[in-house]
Short mmCIF file of C-alpha atoms in Angstrom, two decimals:
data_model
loop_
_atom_site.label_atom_id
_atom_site.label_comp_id
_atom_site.label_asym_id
_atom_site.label_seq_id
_atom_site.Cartn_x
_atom_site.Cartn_y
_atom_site.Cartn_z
CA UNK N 1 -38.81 30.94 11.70
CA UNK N 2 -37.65 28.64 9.62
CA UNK N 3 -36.76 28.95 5.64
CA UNK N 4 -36.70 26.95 2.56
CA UNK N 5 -34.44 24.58 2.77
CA UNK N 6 -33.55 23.73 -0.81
CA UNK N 7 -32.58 20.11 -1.76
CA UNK N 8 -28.99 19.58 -2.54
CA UNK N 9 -29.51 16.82 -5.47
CA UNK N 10 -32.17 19.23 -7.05
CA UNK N 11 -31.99 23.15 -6.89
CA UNK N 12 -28.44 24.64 -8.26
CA UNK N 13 -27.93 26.55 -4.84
CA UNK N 14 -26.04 24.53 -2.84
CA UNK N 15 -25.32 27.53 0.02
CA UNK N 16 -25.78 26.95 3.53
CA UNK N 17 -26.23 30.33 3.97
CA UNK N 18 -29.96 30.76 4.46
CA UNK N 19 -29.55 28.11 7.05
CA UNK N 20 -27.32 29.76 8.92
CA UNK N 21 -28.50 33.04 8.85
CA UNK N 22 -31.93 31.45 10.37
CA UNK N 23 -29.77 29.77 13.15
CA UNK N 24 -28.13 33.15 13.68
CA UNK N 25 -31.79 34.85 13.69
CA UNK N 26 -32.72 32.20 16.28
CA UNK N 27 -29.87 32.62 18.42
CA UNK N 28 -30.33 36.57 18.27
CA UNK N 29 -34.12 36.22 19.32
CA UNK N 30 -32.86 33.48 22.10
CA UNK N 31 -35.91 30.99 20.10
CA UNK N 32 -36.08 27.64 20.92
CA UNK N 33 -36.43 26.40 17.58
CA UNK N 34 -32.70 27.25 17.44
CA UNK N 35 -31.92 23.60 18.32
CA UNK N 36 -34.02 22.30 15.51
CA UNK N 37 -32.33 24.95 12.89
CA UNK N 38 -29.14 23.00 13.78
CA UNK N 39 -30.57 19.42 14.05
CA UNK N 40 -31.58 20.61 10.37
CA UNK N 41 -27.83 22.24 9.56
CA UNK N 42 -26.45 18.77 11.08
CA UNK N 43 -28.82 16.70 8.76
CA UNK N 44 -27.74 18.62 6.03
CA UNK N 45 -24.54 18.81 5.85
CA UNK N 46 -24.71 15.23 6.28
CA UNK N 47 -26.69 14.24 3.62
CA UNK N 48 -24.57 16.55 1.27
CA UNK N 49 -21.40 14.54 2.61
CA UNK N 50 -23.42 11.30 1.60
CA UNK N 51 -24.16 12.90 -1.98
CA UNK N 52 -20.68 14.40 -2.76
CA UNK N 53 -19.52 10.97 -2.36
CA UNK N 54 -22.00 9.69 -4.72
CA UNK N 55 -21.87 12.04 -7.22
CA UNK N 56 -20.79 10.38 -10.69
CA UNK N 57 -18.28 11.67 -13.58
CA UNK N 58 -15.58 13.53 -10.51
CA UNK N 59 -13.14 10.61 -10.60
CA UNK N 60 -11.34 13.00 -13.12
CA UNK N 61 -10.87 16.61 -13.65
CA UNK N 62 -13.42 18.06 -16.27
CA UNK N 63 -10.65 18.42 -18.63
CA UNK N 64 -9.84 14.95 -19.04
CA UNK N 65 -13.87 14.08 -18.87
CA UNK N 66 -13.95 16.61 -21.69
CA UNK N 67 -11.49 14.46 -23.95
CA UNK N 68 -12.81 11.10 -23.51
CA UNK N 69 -16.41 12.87 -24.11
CA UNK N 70 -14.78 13.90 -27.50
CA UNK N 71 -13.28 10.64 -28.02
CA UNK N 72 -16.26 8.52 -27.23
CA UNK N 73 -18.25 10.78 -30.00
CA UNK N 74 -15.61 10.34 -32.61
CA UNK N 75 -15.31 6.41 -31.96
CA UNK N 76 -19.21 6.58 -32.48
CA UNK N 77 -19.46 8.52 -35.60
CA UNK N 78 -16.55 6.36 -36.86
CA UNK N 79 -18.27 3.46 -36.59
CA UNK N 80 -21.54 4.58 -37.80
CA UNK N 81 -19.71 6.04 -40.99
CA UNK N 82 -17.95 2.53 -41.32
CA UNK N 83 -21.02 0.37 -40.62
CA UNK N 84 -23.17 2.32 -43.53
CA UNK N 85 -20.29 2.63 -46.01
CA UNK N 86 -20.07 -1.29 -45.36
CA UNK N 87 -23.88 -1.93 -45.64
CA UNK N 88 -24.33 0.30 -48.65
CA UNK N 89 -21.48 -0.86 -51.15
CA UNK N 90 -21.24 -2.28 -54.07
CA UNK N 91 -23.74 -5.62 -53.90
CA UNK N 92 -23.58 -8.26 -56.71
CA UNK N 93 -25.26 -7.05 -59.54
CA UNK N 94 -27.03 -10.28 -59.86
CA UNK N 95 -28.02 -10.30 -64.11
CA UNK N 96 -30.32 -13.05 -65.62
CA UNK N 97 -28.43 -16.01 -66.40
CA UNK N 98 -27.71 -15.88 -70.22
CA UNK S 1 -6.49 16.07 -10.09
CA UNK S 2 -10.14 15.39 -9.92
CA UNK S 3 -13.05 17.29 -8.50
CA UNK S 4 -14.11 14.61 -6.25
CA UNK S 5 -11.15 15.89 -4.13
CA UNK S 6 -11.70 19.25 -4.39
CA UNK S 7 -15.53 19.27 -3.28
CA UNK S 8 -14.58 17.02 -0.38
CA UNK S 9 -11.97 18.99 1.00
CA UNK S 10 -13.87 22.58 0.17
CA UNK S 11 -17.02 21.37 2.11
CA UNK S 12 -15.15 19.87 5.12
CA UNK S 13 -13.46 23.26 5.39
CA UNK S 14 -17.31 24.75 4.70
CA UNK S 15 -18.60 22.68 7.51
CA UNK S 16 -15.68 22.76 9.88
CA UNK S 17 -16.55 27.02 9.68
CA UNK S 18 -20.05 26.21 10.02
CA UNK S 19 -19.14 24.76 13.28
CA UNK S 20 -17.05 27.36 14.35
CA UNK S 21 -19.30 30.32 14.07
CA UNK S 22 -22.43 28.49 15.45
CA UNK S 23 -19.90 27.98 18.65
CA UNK S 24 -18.48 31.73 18.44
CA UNK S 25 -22.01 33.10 18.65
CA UNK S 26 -23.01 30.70 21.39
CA UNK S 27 -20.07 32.05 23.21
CA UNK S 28 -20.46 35.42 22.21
CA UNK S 29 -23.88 35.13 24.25
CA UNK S 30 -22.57 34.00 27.65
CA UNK S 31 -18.61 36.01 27.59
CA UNK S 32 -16.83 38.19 25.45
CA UNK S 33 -15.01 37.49 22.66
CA UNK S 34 -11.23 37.46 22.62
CA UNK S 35 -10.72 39.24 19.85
CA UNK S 36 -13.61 41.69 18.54
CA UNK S 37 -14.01 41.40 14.96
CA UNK S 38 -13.20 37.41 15.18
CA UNK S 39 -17.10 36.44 14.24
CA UNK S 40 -17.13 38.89 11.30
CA UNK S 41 -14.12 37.34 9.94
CA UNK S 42 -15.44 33.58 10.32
CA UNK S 43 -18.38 34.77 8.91
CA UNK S 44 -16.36 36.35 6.08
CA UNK S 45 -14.43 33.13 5.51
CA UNK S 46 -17.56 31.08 5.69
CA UNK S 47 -19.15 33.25 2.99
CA UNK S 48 -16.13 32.62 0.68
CA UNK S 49 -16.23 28.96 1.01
CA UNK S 50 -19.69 28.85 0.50
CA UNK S 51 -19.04 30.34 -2.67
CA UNK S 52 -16.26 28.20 -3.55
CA UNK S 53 -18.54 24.89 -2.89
CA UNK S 54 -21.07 26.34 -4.96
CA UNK S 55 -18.95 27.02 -7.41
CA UNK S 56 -17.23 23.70 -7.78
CA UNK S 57 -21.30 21.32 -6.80
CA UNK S 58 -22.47 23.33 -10.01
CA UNK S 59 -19.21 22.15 -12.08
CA UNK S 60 -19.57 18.19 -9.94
CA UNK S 61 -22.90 18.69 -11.29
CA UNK S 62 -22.30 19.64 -15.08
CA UNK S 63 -19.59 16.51 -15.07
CA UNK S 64 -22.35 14.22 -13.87
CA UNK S 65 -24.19 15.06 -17.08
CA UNK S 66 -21.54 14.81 -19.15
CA UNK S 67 -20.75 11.48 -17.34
CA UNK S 68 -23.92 10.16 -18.43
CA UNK S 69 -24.28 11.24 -21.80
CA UNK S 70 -20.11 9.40 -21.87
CA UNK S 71 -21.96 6.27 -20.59
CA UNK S 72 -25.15 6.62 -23.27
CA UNK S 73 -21.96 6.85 -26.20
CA UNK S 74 -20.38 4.10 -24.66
CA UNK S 75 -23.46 1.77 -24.72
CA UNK S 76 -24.16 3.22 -28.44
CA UNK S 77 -19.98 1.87 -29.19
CA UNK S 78 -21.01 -1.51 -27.49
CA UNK S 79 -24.13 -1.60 -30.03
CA UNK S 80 -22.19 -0.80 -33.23
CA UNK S 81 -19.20 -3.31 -32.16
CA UNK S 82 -21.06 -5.85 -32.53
CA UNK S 83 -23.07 -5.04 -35.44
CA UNK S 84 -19.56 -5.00 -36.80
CA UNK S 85 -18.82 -8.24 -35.61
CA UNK S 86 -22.26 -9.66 -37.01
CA UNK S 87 -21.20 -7.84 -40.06
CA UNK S 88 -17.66 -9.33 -40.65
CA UNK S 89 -18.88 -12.65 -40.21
CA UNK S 90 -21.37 -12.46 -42.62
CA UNK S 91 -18.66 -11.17 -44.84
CA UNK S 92 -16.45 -14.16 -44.29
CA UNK S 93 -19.53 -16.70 -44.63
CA UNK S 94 -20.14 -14.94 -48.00
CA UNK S 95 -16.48 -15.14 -48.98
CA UNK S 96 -16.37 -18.79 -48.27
CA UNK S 97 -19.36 -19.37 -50.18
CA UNK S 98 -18.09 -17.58 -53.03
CA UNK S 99 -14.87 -19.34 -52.89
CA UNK S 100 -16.52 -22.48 -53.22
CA UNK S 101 -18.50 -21.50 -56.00
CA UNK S 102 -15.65 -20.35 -57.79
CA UNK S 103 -13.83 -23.65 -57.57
CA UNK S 104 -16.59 -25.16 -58.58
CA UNK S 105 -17.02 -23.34 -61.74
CA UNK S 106 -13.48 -23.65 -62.69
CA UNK S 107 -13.50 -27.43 -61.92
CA UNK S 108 -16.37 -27.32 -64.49
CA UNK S 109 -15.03 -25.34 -66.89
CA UNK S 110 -11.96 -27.47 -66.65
CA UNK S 111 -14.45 -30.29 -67.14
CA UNK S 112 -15.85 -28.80 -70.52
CA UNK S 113 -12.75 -28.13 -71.90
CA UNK S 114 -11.49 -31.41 -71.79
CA UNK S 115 -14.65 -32.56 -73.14
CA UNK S 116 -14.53 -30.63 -75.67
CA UNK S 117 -10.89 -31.63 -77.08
CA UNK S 118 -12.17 -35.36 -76.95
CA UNK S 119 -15.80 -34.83 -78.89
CA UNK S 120 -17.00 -37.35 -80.35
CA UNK S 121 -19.59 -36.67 -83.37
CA UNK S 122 -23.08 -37.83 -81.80
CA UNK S 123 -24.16 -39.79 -84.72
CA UNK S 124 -21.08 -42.07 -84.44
CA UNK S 125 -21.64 -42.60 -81.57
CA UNK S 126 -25.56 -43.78 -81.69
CA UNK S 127 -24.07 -45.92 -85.05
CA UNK S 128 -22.21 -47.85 -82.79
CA UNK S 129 -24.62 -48.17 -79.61
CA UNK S 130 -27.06 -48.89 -82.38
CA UNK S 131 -24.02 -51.66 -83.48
CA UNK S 132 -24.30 -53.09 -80.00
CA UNK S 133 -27.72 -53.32 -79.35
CA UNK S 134 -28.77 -54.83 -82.50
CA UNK S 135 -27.11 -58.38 -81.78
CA UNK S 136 -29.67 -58.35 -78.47
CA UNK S 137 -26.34 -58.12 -76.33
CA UNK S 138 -27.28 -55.74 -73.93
CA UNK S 139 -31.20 -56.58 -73.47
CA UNK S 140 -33.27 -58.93 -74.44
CA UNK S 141 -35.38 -58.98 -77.85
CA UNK S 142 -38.91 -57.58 -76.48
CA UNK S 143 -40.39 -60.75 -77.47
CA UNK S 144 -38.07 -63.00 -76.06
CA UNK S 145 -39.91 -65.23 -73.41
CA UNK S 146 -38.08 -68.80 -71.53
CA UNK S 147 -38.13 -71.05 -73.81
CA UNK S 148 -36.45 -69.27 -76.91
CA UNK S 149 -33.17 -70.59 -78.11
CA UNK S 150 -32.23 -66.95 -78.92
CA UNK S 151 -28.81 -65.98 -76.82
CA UNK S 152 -26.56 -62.81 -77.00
CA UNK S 153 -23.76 -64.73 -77.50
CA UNK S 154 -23.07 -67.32 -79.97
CA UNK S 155 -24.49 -70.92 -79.26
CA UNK S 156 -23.59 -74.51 -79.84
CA UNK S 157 -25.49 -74.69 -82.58
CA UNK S 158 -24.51 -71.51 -84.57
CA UNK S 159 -20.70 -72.62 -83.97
CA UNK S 160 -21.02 -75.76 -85.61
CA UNK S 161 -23.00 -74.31 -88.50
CA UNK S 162 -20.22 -72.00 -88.74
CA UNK S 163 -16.95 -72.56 -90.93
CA UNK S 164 -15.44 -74.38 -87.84
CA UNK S 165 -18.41 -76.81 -87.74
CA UNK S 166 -18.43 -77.03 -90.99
CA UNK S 167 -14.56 -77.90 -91.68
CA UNK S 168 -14.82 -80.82 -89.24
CA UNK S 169 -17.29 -82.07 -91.19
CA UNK S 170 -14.70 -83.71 -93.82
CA UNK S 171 -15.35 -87.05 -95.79
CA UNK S 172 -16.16 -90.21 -93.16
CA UNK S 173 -13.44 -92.69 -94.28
CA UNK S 174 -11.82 -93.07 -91.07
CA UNK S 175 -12.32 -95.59 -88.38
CA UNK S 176 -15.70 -96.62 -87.82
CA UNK S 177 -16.96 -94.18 -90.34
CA UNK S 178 -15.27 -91.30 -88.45
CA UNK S 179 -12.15 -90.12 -88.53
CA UNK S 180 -10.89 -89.80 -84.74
CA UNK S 181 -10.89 -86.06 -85.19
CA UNK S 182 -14.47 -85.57 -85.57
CA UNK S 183 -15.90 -87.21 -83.03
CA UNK S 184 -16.87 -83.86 -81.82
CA UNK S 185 -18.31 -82.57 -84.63
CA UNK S 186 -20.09 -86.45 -85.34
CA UNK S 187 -21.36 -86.30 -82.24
CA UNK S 188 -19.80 -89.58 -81.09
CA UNK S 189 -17.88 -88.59 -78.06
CA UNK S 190 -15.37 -90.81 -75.27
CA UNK S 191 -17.12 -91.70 -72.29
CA UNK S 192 -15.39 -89.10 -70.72
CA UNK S 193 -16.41 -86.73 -72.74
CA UNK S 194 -20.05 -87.51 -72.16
CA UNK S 195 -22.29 -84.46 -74.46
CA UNK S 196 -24.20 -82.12 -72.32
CA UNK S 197 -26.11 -80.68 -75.07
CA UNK S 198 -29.74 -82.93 -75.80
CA UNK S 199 -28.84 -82.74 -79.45
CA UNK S 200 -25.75 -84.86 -79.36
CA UNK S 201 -27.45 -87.74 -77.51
CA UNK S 202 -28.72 -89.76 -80.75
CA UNK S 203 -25.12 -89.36 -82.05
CA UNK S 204 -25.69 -91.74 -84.83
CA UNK S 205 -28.58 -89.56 -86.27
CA UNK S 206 -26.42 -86.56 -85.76
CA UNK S 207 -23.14 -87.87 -87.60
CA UNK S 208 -25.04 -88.95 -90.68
CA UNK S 209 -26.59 -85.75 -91.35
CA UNK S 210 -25.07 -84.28 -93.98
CA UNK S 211 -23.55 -80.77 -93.39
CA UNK S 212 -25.98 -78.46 -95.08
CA UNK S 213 -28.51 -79.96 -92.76
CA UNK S 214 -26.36 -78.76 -89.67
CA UNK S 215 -28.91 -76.09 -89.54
CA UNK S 216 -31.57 -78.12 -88.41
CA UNK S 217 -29.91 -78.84 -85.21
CA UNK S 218 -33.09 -77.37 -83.13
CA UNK S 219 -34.87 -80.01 -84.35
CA UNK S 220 -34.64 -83.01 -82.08
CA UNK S 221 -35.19 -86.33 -82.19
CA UNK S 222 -38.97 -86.72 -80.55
CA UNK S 223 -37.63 -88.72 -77.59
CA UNK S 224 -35.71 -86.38 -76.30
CA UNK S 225 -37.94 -83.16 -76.61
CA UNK S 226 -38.70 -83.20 -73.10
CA UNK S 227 -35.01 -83.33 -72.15
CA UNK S 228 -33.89 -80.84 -74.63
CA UNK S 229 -36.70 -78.47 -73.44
CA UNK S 230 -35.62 -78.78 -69.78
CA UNK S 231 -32.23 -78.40 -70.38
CA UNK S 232 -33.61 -74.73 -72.15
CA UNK S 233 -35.64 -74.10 -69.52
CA UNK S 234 -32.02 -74.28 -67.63
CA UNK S 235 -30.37 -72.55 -69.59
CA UNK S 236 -33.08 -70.10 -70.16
CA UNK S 237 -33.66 -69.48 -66.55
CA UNK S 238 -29.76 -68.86 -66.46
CA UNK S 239 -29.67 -66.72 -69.31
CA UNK S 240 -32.86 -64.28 -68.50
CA UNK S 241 -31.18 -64.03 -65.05
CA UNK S 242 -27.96 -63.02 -66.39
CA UNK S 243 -29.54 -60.55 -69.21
CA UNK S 244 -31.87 -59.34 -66.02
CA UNK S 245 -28.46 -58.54 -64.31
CA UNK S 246 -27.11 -57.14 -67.12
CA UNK S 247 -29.90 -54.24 -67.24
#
């Protein structure tokens, strides 16, 4: 018997665990679908390879991530704060010509 | 250090123990195993590495998010960069403008200052456009049409009823009737200096006139009216083409 096999890129549980413990049921019960639980362990652990390599935002440690996260929202909040004190001063108070 | 390296490395130890046990317990069916509790341990180890690459795929995960909400405030920065550039040029353009303008007005004002330390009271100055035009010298009288004798500047005729005219007009007791200094004003001229004026052809008729009828010069002898008129038409056309240039 086969379980769930949950999708690496969208449920949170990234354990191999349930698929091993049906190859090891398989194996224990001598069942022949033990070659397809580990055609499915091969294909996953494959495509999780494929993902991992993939994934974005790891090329640096989550601390450093973390400061140019706050850095990018600072630059932006600078520059909104800039851009609207800019657009909303003082215009020519344009009188009637005496 | 980075996660990437981390995951990597913590899921090729996960699979390389994957590997192992799957082969343990497909020996452990056919022979014995070397040492006894050898399975449980890989199976113990495998356990904790699972854990470990769940652990660090849920914090790979949570940095993906972040990384996209870094590339959404990124794009945001891009937007407001240039709406500072548009911004700051529309500064300078205004600047520029301004600058120009404010030349301008002190060029002006520059202008009407220096105007104002030469005024000139208005009604001297219509007296004496009103002194210029009244002579006809700048345009013609509105009823002036070709033929009229009237010119804006002083003719033939009006010099020699002038003083001038008049002074050569002294008592005839020189040669001839004529002294030699009035043969201008008699009318009696050299042969070289032939008259071009209509009224000094009948110079006999013009030296005996006597001076107070030097007025009567644009009267002309009937013979030559035709002549004289020509010669005004000449003039004339001359003289409206000049006053036309003139205005």
């Amino acid at each position: 018997m086969a379980s769930t096999v949950p999708v690496l890129e969208e449920a949170e549980d990234f354990s191999f665990l349930p698929l091993i413990h049906d190859i090891i049921k398989c194996m224990d019960k001598e069942n022949q679908d033990v070659h397809q639980e580990l055609n499915r362990l091969r294909v996953r652990i494959q495509e999780a390879r494929e993902q991992i390599s993939a994934m974005p935002g790891i090329d640096a440690s989550p601390a450093v991530q973390q400061q140019r996260l706050h850095m990018l929202r600072d630059q932006v909040r600078t520059k909104n704060q800039l851009l609207h004190k800019y657009k909303g001063l003082c215009m020519f108070d344009i009188q009637k010509l005496s | 250090y980075v996660l990437f390296k981390p995951v990597k490395s913590t899921f090729s130890r996960l699979a390389s123990l994957v590997k192992e046990l799957i082969e343990m317990l497909a020996l452990s069916r056919t022979q014995k195993l070397p040492q006894p509790g050898e399975d449980t341990q890989v199976l113990e180890l495998l356990v904790q590495r699972d854990k470990e690459f769940q652990e660090l795929m849920q914090t790979a995960v949570e940095q993906g998010r972040i990384h996209q909400e870094m590339q959404q405030l990124e794009k945001e920065a891009e937007k407001r960069d240039s709406d500072i550039q548009l911004l700051q040029k529309q500064l300078k353009e205004a600047e520029h403008i301004l600058a120009t303008a404010v030349y301008q007005a002190k060029e002006k004002l520059k202008s009407i200052e220096k105007a104002r330390k030469g005024s000139i009271s208005s009604e001297e100055i219509i007296k004496y456009a009103h002194r210029i035009s009244a002579s006809n010298a700048v345009c013609a009288p509105l009823n002036w049409v070709p033929g009229d004798p009237r010119r804006p500047y002083p003719t033939d005729l009006e010099m020699r009823s002038g003083m001038l005219g008049h002074m050569s007009n002294l008592p005839t007791n020189g040669v001839n009737g004529h002294l030699p200094g009035d043969a201008l004003a008699a009318g009696r001229l050299p042969d070289v200096l032939t008259p071009q004026y209509p009224w000094q052809s009948s110079d006999v008729s013009m030296g005996m006139l006597p001076p107070h009828h030097g007025n009567d010069f644009g009267l002309e002898p009937p013979g030559h009216n035709k002549e004289n008129e020509d010669d005004v038409e000449a003039m004339s056309t001359d003289s409206s083409s000049s006053s036309s240039d003139s205005d």
